[in-house]
């Protein structure tokens, strides 16, 4: 293992992140499971990229068949991207009926920001103060964990992100109002400094922020503030999208609003690098007029075939319903654990995106959380942490996760909590 880590550090750089004290050297995957190079099996409770399960045979087959028939850049006319576009946009019950296909969530958000700037003629962007939206130069300006080289630019404002245990404004009931106040202040600052507001960009599940429990309508006031100032709303669905949250296909549906622009990524191709921006025809027309955008690989026939297979599998295997039912069952198991382990301060989530926030002695138990992540890995269950203090165990498995998998997760979490606390 040391040799491969040395080689990785030499080739990919010493900062290239690996999870876990003892990184997992993976060899293969199937469904909700991974195997390492020693043949040890792990339950993958973290990986949202293989959305319909690792190496799903229908996705593998779709990729292989299309690769064996034709793959090319996207200036040729090809049915696959159109078939996919029809199938995807049918999942949005609104006038979100056009799309731009790209290769990563970062690119999707980069395009979304440019669409908003083209539509509004303004440059200000509002995000939250505890988030991540990707790695392009423009999008990095929104990331809160690492200050961009040269600092944050004047067109960016970060407003306090919602939270369950430390709500914005001090109370859960007043949080929507307090969040909107933050947005109002950001709008006023951007107007005063001449940028104006082009967009509010949020993950409608606030996934990187720690997935707080929010009522439908939570964002309504903030959205009103932005729209009144002439800005657009971008929903970054890279994490909650494609049915993971169980109750709905999209996070914005759960919160009860219609964005102007939606960005998609990670789960879309089950690991194949395909992503998209879905928007209205007027937004797309304005963007294309302003930028003449072209993406060599975005929506190439193989990527579109992979994405199409993912959509079909979600439908045919009822994975949204599975996310809802198995997620509710698993949250119930974690709530049982919370009764026996004082360190669990909050259990929350929707569908197959849930977790437990750890506090000890009135403080976020970041160390316990980090020890838990390693302890569970050593016991064959992979998950990770999230939240402002990295004190929330985050569970976000492939959507084929079943009750037996949830039982294993809870048993191992119980044992690991016993071992580390
Ligand atoms: N948006 C969100 C909410 C994300 O969590 C991420 C990646 N973690 C991205 C965008 C960027 O996606 P990608 O890594 O595919 O560029």
XYZ file of N, CA, C and O and ligand atoms in Angstrom, residues 46 48-49 103-109 131-136 139 143 201-204 206-209 236-240 263-266 273-275 394 396, ligand 1:
176
model
N -21.319 5.628 0.819
C -20.948 7.021 0.592
C -21.044 7.459 -0.860
O -21.228 8.627 -1.163
N -22.169 8.403 -4.225
C -23.374 8.777 -4.976
C -23.159 8.753 -6.480
O -24.076 8.990 -7.241
N -21.934 8.498 -6.917
C -21.678 8.486 -8.362
C -22.277 7.224 -9.015
O -23.033 7.339 -9.974
N -19.392 17.891 -19.114
C -18.713 16.680 -18.632
C -18.544 16.609 -17.117
O -18.055 15.607 -16.599
N -18.858 17.677 -16.399
C -18.708 17.627 -14.936
C -19.664 18.620 -14.300
O -20.132 19.571 -14.954
N -19.902 18.435 -13.014
C -20.744 19.363 -12.265
C -20.142 20.762 -12.266
O -20.871 21.764 -12.311
N -18.829 20.844 -12.204
C -18.161 22.146 -12.217
C -18.465 22.896 -13.504
O -18.804 24.080 -13.490
N -18.341 22.182 -14.607
C -18.645 22.814 -15.903
C -20.100 23.248 -15.972
O -20.416 24.314 -16.508
N -20.975 22.407 -15.433
C -22.405 22.743 -15.462
C -22.645 24.041 -14.693
O -23.355 24.938 -15.170
N -22.039 24.161 -13.519
C -22.237 25.388 -12.743
C -21.586 26.589 -13.410
O -22.102 27.703 -13.341
N -20.076 25.869 1.480
C -20.503 25.060 0.341
C -19.373 24.758 -0.625
O -18.223 25.191 -0.440
N -19.717 24.003 -1.656
C -18.810 23.681 -2.756
C -19.660 23.515 -4.003
O -20.685 22.829 -3.976
N -19.256 24.172 -5.085
C -20.006 24.013 -6.336
C -19.104 23.599 -7.494
O -19.576 23.539 -8.619
N -17.791 23.392 -7.233
C -16.947 22.926 -8.318
C -15.624 23.645 -8.402
O -15.279 24.465 -7.547
N -14.891 23.345 -9.472
C -13.473 23.694 -9.486
C -13.012 24.616 -10.619
O -11.818 24.816 -10.793
N -13.909 25.169 -11.427
C -13.416 26.115 -12.428
C -13.076 27.435 -11.729
O -13.483 27.655 -10.584
N -16.285 29.198 -10.675
C -17.078 28.498 -9.660
C -16.316 28.392 -8.336
O -16.910 28.409 -7.253
N -16.599 28.587 -3.373
C -16.236 27.543 -2.414
C -15.775 28.149 -1.095
O -14.965 29.066 -1.076
N -27.207 30.895 -6.217
C -26.979 29.480 -6.522
C -27.002 28.701 -5.212
O -26.265 29.027 -4.277
N -27.888 27.713 -5.158
C -27.945 26.849 -3.971
C -28.183 25.402 -4.372
O -28.855 25.124 -5.372
N -27.614 24.519 -3.572
C -28.029 23.124 -3.633
C -29.337 23.070 -2.857
O -29.360 23.446 -1.681
N -30.441 22.647 -3.466
C -31.716 22.692 -2.756
C -31.820 21.678 -1.621
O -32.822 21.667 -0.907
N -28.959 21.460 0.316
C -27.830 21.974 1.103
C -26.918 20.806 1.524
O -26.592 20.641 2.702
N -26.538 20.020 0.510
C -25.825 18.764 0.765
C -24.460 19.001 1.418
O -24.132 18.365 2.424
N -23.674 19.896 0.843
C -22.336 20.123 1.411
C -22.407 20.910 2.712
O -21.467 20.895 3.507
N -23.511 21.601 2.909
C -23.682 22.396 4.122
C -24.020 21.511 5.317
O -23.979 21.967 6.462
N -28.431 23.759 -7.855
C -27.354 22.798 -8.095
C -27.837 21.444 -7.580
O -27.841 21.183 -6.375
N -28.273 20.600 -8.515
C -28.847 19.290 -8.165
C -27.811 18.178 -8.287
O -28.168 16.995 -8.386
N -26.536 18.556 -8.313
C -25.480 17.553 -8.493
C -25.570 16.456 -7.420
O -25.357 15.286 -7.710
N -25.933 16.821 -6.200
C -26.023 15.786 -5.161
C -27.450 15.236 -4.957
O -27.630 14.030 -4.938
N -28.455 16.089 -4.798
C -29.778 15.504 -4.496
C -30.536 14.955 -5.699
O -31.512 14.213 -5.518
N -28.542 22.480 -12.455
C -27.307 21.821 -12.871
C -27.276 20.390 -12.326
O -27.720 20.127 -11.210
N -26.746 19.493 -13.159
C -26.738 18.059 -12.848
C -25.349 17.497 -13.077
O -24.611 17.998 -13.917
N -25.021 16.446 -12.353
C -23.696 15.852 -12.560
C -23.598 14.465 -11.966
O -24.370 13.573 -12.353
N -22.679 14.334 -11.038
C -22.255 13.053 -10.453
C -23.044 11.785 -10.819
O -22.505 10.911 -11.471
N -18.300 10.305 -17.069
C -18.292 11.758 -16.856
C -19.251 12.510 -17.765
O -18.893 12.938 -18.863
N -20.470 12.633 -17.301
C -21.478 13.358 -18.064
C -22.270 14.216 -17.084
O -22.561 13.807 -15.962
N -22.582 15.450 -17.521
C -23.299 16.404 -16.668
C -24.136 17.292 -17.578
O -23.997 17.239 -18.807
N -22.119 11.133 7.140
C -22.931 11.316 5.941
C -23.084 9.978 5.224
O -22.089 9.348 4.871
N -24.752 8.170 1.933
C -25.277 8.565 0.623
C -24.881 7.474 -0.391
O -24.127 7.689 -1.317
N -21.881 20.887 -7.088
C -21.931 20.202 -5.936
C -23.058 20.467 -4.981
C -20.932 19.275 -5.627
O -20.985 18.619 -4.470
C -19.891 19.051 -6.558
C -18.799 18.027 -6.307
N -18.648 17.574 -5.042
C -19.877 19.790 -7.736
C -20.897 20.690 -7.987
C -18.775 19.639 -8.734
O -18.950 18.500 -9.491
P -17.695 17.871 -10.283
O -16.746 17.348 -9.254
O -18.323 16.804 -11.140
O -17.092 18.948 -11.096
